[in-house]
Amino acid sequence: MYCLCDEVLQVVWFTALFPYVVLGVLFVRGITLPGSEMGINYYLRPNLEMLKNPSVWQDAATQVFFSLGPGFGVLMAYSSYNDFHNNVYIVFRDALITSAINCGTSFLSGFVIFSVSYNVIDFCLSLSPSLGVGSSTMSRSSLICKGFKSPHTTKVDIKLQVLGYMSCKSGKAIDAVAQEGPGLVFVVYPEALATMPWAPGWSVLFFLMLMTLGLDSSFGGSEAIITALSDEYPIIRYNRKVFIACLFSFYMLVGLSICTKVNHYINFQGGILIMEWLIVYGTTWGLLIAVFCEVMVVSYIYGMSVPNECIQSRASSLSIPGIRQFVCDLDEMLRFKPGIYWRICWMILAPAFLLVRSFFLHFFFTNVC
């Protein structure tokens, strides 16, 4: 990373576009596999009853934070390099394009995951003679896979509900396997790729894609830290390369702790538990508090002690100094004021949503230990 700090733009061109190439290849390959329609059907068929589960809303909100990146500082760091009058809504539509591509990528990834995973149904059956079901005597369409029933056959009482080898070996339902986090990426999907022809090649592409995605995530998250500290402390700006080397060395040390394995006589799970700590305690609670503070400061506190002519002349009818100052700043940069919808979101809806999510996160909290 030290030697790439000046050429990071060229690196990002590859690391940002290569995952889409791999996703496209895996998508085309996945939908051509036998049984892929079952996985896609499971993926696209909604279960409205799950909307009553508070944890579903928590997971959805967490996914938005991780996917779009609000609260991490990355968006603000990147936007600070734009032209002052760059209109992200009318001229280049940066915000709309970024959000649309992000959501489309997540949607496409679902097809890639579920279409490939269901291809191992017959392979799992051949490895599980104890089930009394053989792929030679029963077609794939007659299997019941977590809510699926073929209209051409009667219900078959089998215990196998599959999403790759993990479900085959553990007997768990597909939704239970999909919730296992790292297991889906590092166990279930690689083992599904192992059943395909030219398995080593597919595996190399898949893990190379994961590596490039990890690099992109590191670039984005680090840029927020580097930009903020460089603007605040000139000594860091003048020694940018040294600071980047130290920062990524720190990343490496933290990453090594996640790779640890403690003796089984000690009641400690090692690296996997540290990773759960970072996910649950570090990002969920920490990010929630950070975003709530950002919204409250921008909407109610920002600009209170800074008189501005815009507040008396061109600001909205809302009497709160913070939001009026923020609207005036946007008017100066974008040459138009955001509508009432955005102001209500910043002042009421966003804080209320974050408070409700905090409430459910507290009362439906699951201890990872």
Short mmCIF file of C-alpha atoms in Angstrom, two decimals:
data_model
loop_
_atom_site.label_atom_id
_atom_site.label_comp_id
_atom_site.label_asym_id
_atom_site.label_seq_id
_atom_site.Cartn_x
_atom_site.Cartn_y
_atom_site.Cartn_z
CA MET A 1 0.00 0.00 0.00
CA TYR A 2 2.91 2.33 0.74
CA CYS A 3 4.16 2.13 -2.85
CA LEU A 4 0.66 2.45 -4.33
CA CYS A 5 -0.45 5.59 -2.52
CA ASP A 6 0.34 7.79 -5.57
CA GLU A 7 -1.16 5.32 -8.04
CA VAL A 8 -4.27 4.48 -6.03
CA LEU A 9 -6.55 5.85 -8.76
CA GLN A 10 -5.22 3.35 -11.31
CA VAL A 11 -5.55 0.54 -8.78
CA VAL A 12 -9.14 1.47 -7.97
CA TRP A 13 -10.09 1.32 -11.64
CA PHE A 14 -9.21 -2.38 -11.58
CA THR A 15 -10.43 -3.26 -8.09
CA ALA A 16 -13.77 -1.51 -8.68
CA LEU A 17 -14.53 -2.95 -12.11
CA PHE A 18 -13.11 -6.47 -11.78
CA PRO A 19 -15.75 -7.63 -9.23
CA TYR A 20 -18.48 -6.71 -11.71
CA VAL A 21 -16.81 -8.80 -14.39
CA VAL A 22 -16.63 -11.78 -12.03
CA LEU A 23 -20.22 -11.26 -10.85
CA GLY A 24 -21.37 -11.17 -14.45
CA VAL A 25 -19.51 -14.38 -15.31
CA LEU A 26 -20.79 -16.18 -12.21
CA PHE A 27 -24.32 -14.93 -12.89
CA VAL A 28 -24.33 -16.26 -16.45
CA ARG A 29 -22.85 -19.55 -15.30
CA GLY A 30 -25.22 -19.79 -12.35
CA ILE A 31 -28.47 -19.32 -14.27
CA THR A 32 -27.42 -22.00 -16.77
CA LEU A 33 -26.91 -24.65 -14.07
CA PRO A 34 -29.60 -27.29 -13.50
CA GLY A 35 -31.79 -26.36 -10.55
CA SER A 36 -30.87 -22.69 -10.56
CA GLU A 37 -34.53 -21.76 -10.98
CA MET A 38 -35.26 -23.20 -7.53
CA GLY A 39 -32.70 -20.99 -5.86
CA ILE A 40 -33.84 -17.92 -7.78
CA ASN A 41 -37.45 -18.70 -6.88
CA TYR A 42 -36.52 -18.87 -3.21
CA TYR A 43 -34.58 -15.63 -3.52
CA LEU A 44 -37.37 -13.66 -5.22
CA ARG A 45 -40.41 -15.04 -3.42
CA PRO A 46 -41.17 -12.67 -0.49
CA ASN A 47 -42.15 -13.81 2.96
CA LEU A 48 -44.28 -10.96 4.27
CA GLU A 49 -44.59 -12.56 7.68
CA MET A 50 -40.94 -11.73 8.31
CA LEU A 51 -41.80 -8.03 8.28
CA LYS A 52 -43.28 -8.54 11.73
CA ASN A 53 -39.87 -9.54 13.05
CA PRO A 54 -37.96 -6.53 14.48
CA SER A 55 -34.62 -8.17 13.73
CA VAL A 56 -35.42 -8.03 10.00
CA TRP A 57 -35.70 -4.25 10.15
CA GLN A 58 -32.50 -4.07 12.18
CA ASP A 59 -30.65 -6.15 9.62
CA ALA A 60 -32.05 -4.05 6.77
CA ALA A 61 -30.91 -0.82 8.41
CA THR A 62 -27.48 -2.29 9.11
CA GLN A 63 -27.22 -3.37 5.48
CA VAL A 64 -28.00 0.18 4.33
CA PHE A 65 -25.27 1.55 6.58
CA PHE A 66 -22.72 -0.95 5.33
CA SER A 67 -23.79 -0.74 1.70
CA LEU A 68 -24.21 3.00 1.11
CA GLY A 69 -21.78 4.06 3.83
CA PRO A 70 -23.53 6.89 5.72
CA GLY A 71 -21.86 7.64 9.02
CA PHE A 72 -18.46 6.26 8.06
CA GLY A 73 -17.19 9.58 6.74
CA VAL A 74 -16.27 8.09 3.36
CA LEU A 75 -18.93 9.96 1.40
CA MET A 76 -17.95 13.28 2.97
CA ALA A 77 -14.27 12.62 2.31
CA TYR A 78 -14.86 11.80 -1.34
CA SER A 79 -17.26 14.70 -1.87
CA SER A 80 -14.71 17.12 -0.44
CA TYR A 81 -12.65 16.59 -3.60
CA ASN A 82 -15.53 17.69 -5.86
CA ASP A 83 -15.86 21.14 -7.32
CA PHE A 84 -17.54 23.48 -4.85
CA HIS A 85 -20.52 24.03 -7.15
CA ASN A 86 -20.75 20.43 -8.34
CA ASN A 87 -24.46 19.67 -8.48
CA VAL A 88 -24.84 16.00 -7.62
CA TYR A 89 -28.56 15.96 -8.45
CA ILE A 90 -29.01 17.85 -11.72
CA VAL A 91 -25.80 17.89 -13.75
CA PHE A 92 -23.91 14.69 -13.00
CA ARG A 93 -26.48 12.97 -10.73
CA ASP A 94 -23.63 11.46 -8.71
CA ALA A 95 -25.77 10.64 -5.70
CA LEU A 96 -28.55 8.98 -7.71
CA ILE A 97 -26.17 6.96 -9.87
CA THR A 98 -24.12 5.80 -6.89
CA SER A 99 -27.19 4.70 -4.95
CA ALA A 100 -28.72 2.93 -7.95
CA ILE A 101 -25.51 1.05 -8.80
CA ASN A 102 -25.07 0.06 -5.18
CA CYS A 103 -28.58 -1.37 -4.85
CA GLY A 104 -28.32 -3.06 -8.24
CA THR A 105 -25.06 -4.72 -7.24
CA SER A 106 -26.62 -6.14 -4.08
CA PHE A 107 -29.60 -7.42 -6.07
CA LEU A 108 -27.34 -9.05 -8.67
CA SER A 109 -25.24 -10.68 -5.96
CA GLY A 110 -28.35 -12.41 -4.65
CA PHE A 111 -28.88 -14.09 -8.03
CA VAL A 112 -25.25 -15.19 -8.08
CA ILE A 113 -25.46 -16.71 -4.60
CA PHE A 114 -28.76 -18.55 -4.85
CA SER A 115 -28.51 -19.75 -8.44
CA VAL A 116 -25.16 -21.47 -7.88
CA SER A 117 -25.88 -22.86 -4.42
CA TYR A 118 -28.89 -24.88 -5.47
CA ASN A 119 -26.87 -26.75 -8.09
CA VAL A 120 -25.42 -28.99 -5.37
CA ILE A 121 -28.75 -30.62 -4.47
CA ASP A 122 -28.05 -33.79 -6.43
CA PHE A 123 -24.46 -33.86 -5.25
CA CYS A 124 -25.57 -33.62 -1.63
CA LEU A 125 -28.09 -36.40 -2.15
CA SER A 126 -25.40 -38.64 -3.56
CA LEU A 127 -23.32 -37.98 -0.44
CA SER A 128 -26.22 -38.69 1.91
CA PRO A 129 -27.41 -42.27 1.38
CA SER A 130 -28.67 -42.33 4.97
CA LEU A 131 -31.55 -40.12 3.91
CA GLY A 132 -32.95 -42.91 1.80
CA VAL A 133 -33.27 -40.59 -1.16
CA GLY A 134 -31.24 -40.97 -4.30
CA SER A 135 -30.91 -38.58 -7.19
CA SER A 136 -31.33 -41.47 -9.61
CA THR A 137 -34.84 -42.25 -8.35
CA MET A 138 -36.10 -38.78 -7.53
CA SER A 139 -35.92 -35.68 -9.65
CA ARG A 140 -34.70 -32.38 -8.29
CA SER A 141 -38.09 -30.82 -8.91
CA SER A 142 -39.72 -33.16 -6.37
CA LEU A 143 -37.59 -31.98 -3.47
CA ILE A 144 -39.00 -29.79 -0.76
CA CYS A 145 -36.39 -27.13 -0.10
CA LYS A 146 -37.63 -24.84 2.62
CA GLY A 147 -41.09 -24.11 1.35
CA PHE A 148 -40.73 -25.40 -2.22
CA LYS A 149 -43.07 -28.07 -3.51
CA SER A 150 -43.25 -29.29 -7.06
CA PRO A 151 -46.73 -29.03 -8.56
CA HIS A 152 -46.10 -32.25 -10.47
CA THR A 153 -45.35 -34.51 -7.51
CA THR A 154 -46.62 -35.21 -4.04
CA LYS A 155 -44.88 -33.91 -0.95
CA VAL A 156 -41.73 -35.80 -0.11
CA ASP A 157 -40.76 -36.13 3.55
CA ILE A 158 -37.05 -35.51 3.58
CA LYS A 159 -34.82 -33.79 6.11
CA LEU A 160 -32.50 -32.29 3.54
CA GLN A 161 -33.05 -28.57 3.03
CA VAL A 162 -30.12 -27.25 1.14
CA LEU A 163 -28.01 -24.26 0.46
CA GLY A 164 -24.77 -25.89 -0.62
CA TYR A 165 -22.82 -28.44 1.35
CA MET A 166 -23.26 -26.62 4.66
CA SER A 167 -27.00 -27.26 4.72
CA CYS A 168 -26.50 -30.75 3.36
CA LYS A 169 -24.16 -31.73 6.16
CA SER A 170 -25.87 -29.88 9.00
CA GLY A 171 -29.50 -30.43 8.03
CA LYS A 172 -30.28 -26.74 8.55
CA ALA A 173 -32.79 -24.83 6.52
CA ILE A 174 -31.60 -22.54 3.75
CA ASP A 175 -32.48 -19.39 5.68
CA ALA A 176 -30.57 -20.63 8.73
CA VAL A 177 -27.47 -21.34 6.66
CA ALA A 178 -27.66 -17.96 4.93
CA GLN A 179 -27.48 -16.23 8.32
CA GLU A 180 -24.11 -17.72 9.19
CA GLY A 181 -22.20 -14.71 7.88
CA PRO A 182 -18.62 -15.66 7.04
CA GLY A 183 -19.69 -19.27 6.53
CA LEU A 184 -21.70 -18.28 3.47
CA VAL A 185 -18.70 -16.63 1.81
CA PHE A 186 -15.89 -18.90 2.94
CA VAL A 187 -17.65 -22.27 3.26
CA VAL A 188 -21.01 -22.57 1.51
CA TYR A 189 -20.28 -20.79 -1.77
CA PRO A 190 -16.75 -22.18 -2.27
CA GLU A 191 -18.07 -25.70 -1.73
CA ALA A 192 -20.82 -25.01 -4.24
CA LEU A 193 -18.16 -23.93 -6.74
CA ALA A 194 -16.29 -27.16 -6.03
CA THR A 195 -19.12 -29.15 -7.63
CA MET A 196 -18.79 -27.29 -10.94
CA PRO A 197 -16.51 -28.23 -13.83
CA TRP A 198 -13.19 -26.40 -13.75
CA ALA A 199 -13.70 -25.82 -10.04
CA PRO A 200 -10.19 -24.42 -9.37
CA GLY A 201 -10.69 -21.71 -11.98
CA TRP A 202 -14.03 -20.63 -10.58
CA SER A 203 -12.60 -20.61 -7.07
CA VAL A 204 -9.66 -18.44 -8.12
CA LEU A 205 -12.01 -15.91 -9.74
CA PHE A 206 -14.27 -15.87 -6.69
CA PHE A 207 -11.54 -15.31 -4.12
CA LEU A 208 -9.76 -12.80 -6.34
CA MET A 209 -13.04 -10.89 -6.44
CA LEU A 210 -13.21 -11.00 -2.63
CA MET A 211 -9.66 -9.69 -2.42
CA THR A 212 -10.40 -6.74 -4.72
CA LEU A 213 -13.56 -5.96 -2.76
CA GLY A 214 -11.51 -5.95 0.43
CA LEU A 215 -9.01 -3.56 -1.14
CA ASP A 216 -11.80 -1.23 -2.24
CA SER A 217 -13.27 -1.23 1.25
CA SER A 218 -9.85 -0.44 2.71
CA PHE A 219 -9.32 2.40 0.22
CA GLY A 220 -12.68 3.97 1.03
CA GLY A 221 -12.53 3.66 4.79
CA SER A 222 -8.93 4.80 4.93
CA GLU A 223 -9.60 7.83 2.74
CA ALA A 224 -12.02 9.17 5.35
CA ILE A 225 -9.37 8.88 8.07
CA ILE A 226 -6.54 10.24 5.93
CA THR A 227 -8.51 13.20 4.57
CA ALA A 228 -9.90 14.24 7.96
CA LEU A 229 -6.57 14.07 9.78
CA SER A 230 -4.67 15.68 6.88
CA ASP A 231 -7.03 18.65 6.91
CA GLU A 232 -6.74 19.02 10.68
CA TYR A 233 -3.00 18.39 11.09
CA PRO A 234 -0.67 19.78 8.39
CA ILE A 235 2.20 17.53 9.54
CA ILE A 236 0.20 14.50 8.39
CA ARG A 237 -0.55 16.16 5.06
CA TYR A 238 3.16 16.78 4.48
CA ASN A 239 4.05 13.20 5.47
CA ARG A 240 1.11 11.47 3.83
CA LYS A 241 3.02 8.39 2.67
CA VAL A 242 4.48 7.70 6.09
CA PHE A 243 1.08 8.09 7.70
CA ILE A 244 -0.52 5.69 5.19
CA ALA A 245 2.19 3.12 5.87
CA CYS A 246 1.61 3.38 9.63
CA LEU A 247 -2.16 3.21 9.21
CA PHE A 248 -2.11 0.05 7.13
CA SER A 249 0.45 -1.53 9.44
CA PHE A 250 -2.06 -0.96 12.22
CA TYR A 251 -4.73 -2.58 10.04
CA MET A 252 -2.49 -5.60 9.63
CA LEU A 253 -1.98 -6.00 13.38
CA VAL A 254 -5.72 -5.80 14.00
CA GLY A 255 -6.31 -8.29 11.21
CA LEU A 256 -3.86 -10.75 12.72
CA SER A 257 -5.92 -10.83 15.90
CA ILE A 258 -8.90 -12.03 13.86
CA CYS A 259 -6.81 -14.93 12.54
CA THR A 260 -5.85 -16.23 15.98
CA LYS A 261 -6.82 -19.63 17.32
CA VAL A 262 -6.74 -20.23 21.07
CA ASN A 263 -6.22 -23.59 22.73
CA HIS A 264 -9.48 -25.46 23.14
CA TYR A 265 -8.88 -25.80 26.89
CA ILE A 266 -9.44 -22.04 27.20
CA ASN A 267 -13.02 -20.82 26.97
CA PHE A 268 -12.24 -18.40 24.15
CA GLN A 269 -13.02 -18.87 20.47
CA GLY A 270 -10.16 -16.79 19.15
CA GLY A 271 -10.35 -14.79 15.96
CA ILE A 272 -13.93 -15.57 15.04
CA LEU A 273 -15.12 -14.09 18.34
CA ILE A 274 -13.02 -10.96 17.84
CA MET A 275 -14.60 -10.54 14.43
CA GLU A 276 -18.07 -10.84 15.99
CA TRP A 277 -17.09 -8.20 18.55
CA LEU A 278 -16.06 -5.83 15.76
CA ILE A 279 -19.27 -6.44 13.81
CA VAL A 280 -21.78 -6.33 16.66
CA TYR A 281 -20.25 -3.97 19.22
CA GLY A 282 -18.01 -1.90 16.96
CA THR A 283 -20.18 -1.16 13.95
CA THR A 284 -23.77 -1.74 15.04
CA TRP A 285 -23.83 0.31 18.25
CA GLY A 286 -20.95 2.63 17.42
CA LEU A 287 -22.23 3.47 13.95
CA LEU A 288 -25.77 3.97 15.20
CA ILE A 289 -24.63 6.49 17.81
CA ALA A 290 -22.35 8.27 15.32
CA VAL A 291 -25.09 8.68 12.71
CA PHE A 292 -27.59 9.88 15.29
CA CYS A 293 -25.12 12.50 16.54
CA GLU A 294 -24.44 13.65 12.97
CA VAL A 295 -28.14 14.09 12.23
CA MET A 296 -28.80 15.97 15.46
CA VAL A 297 -25.81 18.28 15.06
CA VAL A 298 -26.64 19.15 11.45
CA SER A 299 -30.36 19.61 12.10
CA TYR A 300 -30.38 21.39 15.46
CA ILE A 301 -26.93 22.66 16.46
CA TYR A 302 -24.89 23.53 13.35
CA GLY A 303 -24.70 27.24 12.63
CA MET A 304 -26.31 28.45 15.86
CA SER A 305 -23.40 30.75 16.73
CA VAL A 306 -22.60 31.82 13.17
CA PRO A 307 -24.82 34.67 11.90
CA ASN A 308 -25.59 34.42 8.24
CA GLU A 309 -27.57 36.73 5.97
CA CYS A 310 -29.15 33.70 4.38
CA ILE A 311 -30.87 32.87 7.65
CA GLN A 312 -32.83 36.13 7.56
CA SER A 313 -33.34 36.45 3.82
CA ARG A 314 -33.44 33.16 1.93
CA ALA A 315 -33.83 30.40 4.49
CA SER A 316 -36.89 28.25 4.87
CA SER A 317 -39.72 29.00 7.24
CA LEU A 318 -38.39 26.41 9.67
CA SER A 319 -37.13 28.33 12.68
CA ILE A 320 -34.42 25.93 13.82
CA PRO A 321 -31.00 27.57 13.26
CA GLY A 322 -29.16 24.36 12.49
CA ILE A 323 -31.25 23.21 9.56
CA ARG A 324 -31.57 26.75 8.20
CA GLN A 325 -27.80 27.17 8.12
CA PHE A 326 -27.38 23.79 6.45
CA VAL A 327 -30.01 24.63 3.83
CA CYS A 328 -28.26 27.94 3.12
CA ASP A 329 -24.95 26.16 2.65
CA LEU A 330 -26.53 23.74 0.19
CA ASP A 331 -28.14 26.64 -1.64
CA GLU A 332 -24.76 28.30 -2.01
CA MET A 333 -23.13 25.14 -3.34
CA LEU A 334 -25.92 23.60 -5.42
CA ARG A 335 -27.66 26.88 -6.34
CA PHE A 336 -31.02 25.61 -5.11
CA LYS A 337 -32.51 24.79 -1.72
CA PRO A 338 -33.59 21.24 -0.82
CA GLY A 339 -37.33 20.76 -0.60
CA ILE A 340 -39.44 20.30 2.49
CA TYR A 341 -39.20 16.51 2.18
CA TRP A 342 -35.47 16.50 2.85
CA ARG A 343 -35.80 18.90 5.76
CA ILE A 344 -38.44 16.72 7.40
CA CYS A 345 -36.20 13.69 6.90
CA TRP A 346 -33.22 15.40 8.50
CA MET A 347 -35.15 16.90 11.40
CA ILE A 348 -37.80 14.29 12.22
CA LEU A 349 -37.78 11.02 10.29
CA ALA A 350 -34.07 10.18 10.49
CA PRO A 351 -33.69 10.84 14.25
CA ALA A 352 -36.96 9.01 14.97
CA PHE A 353 -35.88 6.01 12.91
CA LEU A 354 -32.52 5.84 14.64
CA LEU A 355 -34.13 6.08 18.08
CA VAL A 356 -36.63 3.32 17.27
CA ARG A 357 -33.85 1.15 15.92
CA SER A 358 -31.83 1.75 19.08
CA PHE A 359 -34.84 0.72 21.15
CA PHE A 360 -35.31 -2.56 19.31
CA LEU A 361 -31.58 -3.19 19.22
CA HIS A 362 -31.47 -2.86 22.99
CA PHE A 363 -34.49 -4.99 23.84
CA PHE A 364 -33.89 -7.66 21.19
CA PHE A 365 -30.14 -7.74 21.64
CA THR A 366 -28.38 -11.10 21.33
CA ASN A 367 -25.09 -11.51 23.17
CA VAL A 368 -22.43 -12.89 20.84
CA CYS A 369 -20.58 -14.44 23.78
#
